[in-house]
CSV table of C-alpha atoms in Angstrom, one decimal:
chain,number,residue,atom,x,y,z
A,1,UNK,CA,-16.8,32.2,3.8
A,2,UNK,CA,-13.4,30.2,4.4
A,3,UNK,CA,-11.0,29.2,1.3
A,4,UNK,CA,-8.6,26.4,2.8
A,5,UNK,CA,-5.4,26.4,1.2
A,6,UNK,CA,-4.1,23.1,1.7
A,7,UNK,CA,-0.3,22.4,0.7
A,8,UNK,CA,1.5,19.2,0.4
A,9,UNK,CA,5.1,19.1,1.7
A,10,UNK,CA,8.2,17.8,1.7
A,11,UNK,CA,11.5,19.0,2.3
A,12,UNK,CA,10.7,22.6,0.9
A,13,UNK,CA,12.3,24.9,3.2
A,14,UNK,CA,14.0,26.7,0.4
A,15,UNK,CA,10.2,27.0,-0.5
A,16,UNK,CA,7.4,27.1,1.8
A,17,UNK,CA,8.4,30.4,3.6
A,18,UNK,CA,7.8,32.5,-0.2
A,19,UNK,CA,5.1,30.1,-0.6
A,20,UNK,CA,3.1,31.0,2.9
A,21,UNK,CA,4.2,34.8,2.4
A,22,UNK,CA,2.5,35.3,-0.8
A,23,UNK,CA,-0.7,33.7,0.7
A,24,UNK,CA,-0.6,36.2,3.4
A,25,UNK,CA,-0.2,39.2,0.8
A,26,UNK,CA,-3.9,38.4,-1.2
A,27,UNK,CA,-6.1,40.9,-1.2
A,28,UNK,CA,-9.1,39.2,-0.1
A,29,UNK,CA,-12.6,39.5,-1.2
A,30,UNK,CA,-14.8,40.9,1.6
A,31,UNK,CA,-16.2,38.6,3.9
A,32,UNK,CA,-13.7,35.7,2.9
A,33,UNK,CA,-11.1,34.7,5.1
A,34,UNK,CA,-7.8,32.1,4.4
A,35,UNK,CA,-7.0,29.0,6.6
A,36,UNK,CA,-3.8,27.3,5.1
A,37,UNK,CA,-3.2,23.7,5.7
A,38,UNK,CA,0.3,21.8,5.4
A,39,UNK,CA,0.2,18.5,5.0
A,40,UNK,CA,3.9,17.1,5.6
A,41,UNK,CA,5.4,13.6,4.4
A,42,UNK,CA,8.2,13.6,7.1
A,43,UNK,CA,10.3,16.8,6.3
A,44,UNK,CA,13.5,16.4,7.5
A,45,UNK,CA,14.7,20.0,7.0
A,46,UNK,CA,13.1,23.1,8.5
A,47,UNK,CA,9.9,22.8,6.6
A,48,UNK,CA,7.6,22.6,9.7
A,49,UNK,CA,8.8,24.8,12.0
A,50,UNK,CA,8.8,27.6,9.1
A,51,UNK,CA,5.1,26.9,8.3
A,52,UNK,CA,4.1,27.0,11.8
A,53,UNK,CA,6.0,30.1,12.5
A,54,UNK,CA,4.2,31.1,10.0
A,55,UNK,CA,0.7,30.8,11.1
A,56,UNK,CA,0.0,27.3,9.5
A,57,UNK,CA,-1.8,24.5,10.6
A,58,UNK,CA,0.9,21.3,10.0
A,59,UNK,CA,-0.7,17.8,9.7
A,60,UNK,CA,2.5,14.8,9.2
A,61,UNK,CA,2.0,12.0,7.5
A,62,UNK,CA,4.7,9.1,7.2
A,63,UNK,CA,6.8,9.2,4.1
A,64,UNK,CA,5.9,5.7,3.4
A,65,UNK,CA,1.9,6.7,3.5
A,66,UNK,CA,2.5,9.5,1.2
A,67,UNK,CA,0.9,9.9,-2.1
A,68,UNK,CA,-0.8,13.2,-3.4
A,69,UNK,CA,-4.0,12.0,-3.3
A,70,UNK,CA,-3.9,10.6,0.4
A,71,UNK,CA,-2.0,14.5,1.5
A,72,UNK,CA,-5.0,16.1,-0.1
A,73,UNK,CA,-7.8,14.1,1.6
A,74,UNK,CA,-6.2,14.1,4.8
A,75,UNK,CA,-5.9,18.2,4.3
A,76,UNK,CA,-9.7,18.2,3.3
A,77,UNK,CA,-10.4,16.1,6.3
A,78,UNK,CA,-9.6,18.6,8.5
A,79,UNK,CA,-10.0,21.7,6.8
A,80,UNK,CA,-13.4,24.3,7.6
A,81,UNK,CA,-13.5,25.8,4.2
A,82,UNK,CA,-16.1,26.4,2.1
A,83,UNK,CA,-14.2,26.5,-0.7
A,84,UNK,CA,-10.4,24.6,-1.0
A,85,UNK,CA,-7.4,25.3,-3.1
A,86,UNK,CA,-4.6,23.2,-3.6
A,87,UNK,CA,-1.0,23.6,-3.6
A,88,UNK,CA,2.7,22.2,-3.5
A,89,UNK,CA,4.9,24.2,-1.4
A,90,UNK,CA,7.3,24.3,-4.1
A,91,UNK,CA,4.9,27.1,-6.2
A,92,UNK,CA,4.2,31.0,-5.1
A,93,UNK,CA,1.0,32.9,-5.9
């Protein structure tokens, strides 16, 4: 079974690092594995290069078409999970 993590961003490179570490640190439930999704309105800062370094899939979205609902569906859109959580980068598990 998949959980997809899906995180909206923008500008949170003062953030997203603690934010993708914690995810990595879960003790996981056997037979359930992560995928983590960032969704990124146009980050300006380091914010996608940190979550990519980091193992995350980056989707960008304009800044203009941003709104949380629109981040999330386009996250669920191309996420493989069975099960989804949702996040802003701003927050740490």
């Amino acid at each position: 079974m998949i959980c997809s993590i899906i995180i909206r961003s923008h500008n949170e490179e003062r953030h997203i690092g603690r934010l993708l570490d914690g995810i990595e640190r879960q003790e996981l439930l056997e037979g359930l594995s992560l995928e983590v999704i960032v969704v990124d309105s146009g980050s300006t800062d380091s914010t996608v290069s940190i979550a990519r370094h980091m193992g995350a899939k980056v989707l960008s979205i304009a800044k203009e078409e941003f709104s949380f609902g629109r981040a999330l569906n386009i996250g669920c859109s191309q996420a493989a999970g069975d099960i989804f959580l949702f996040a802003s980068a701003h927050v740490y598990p």
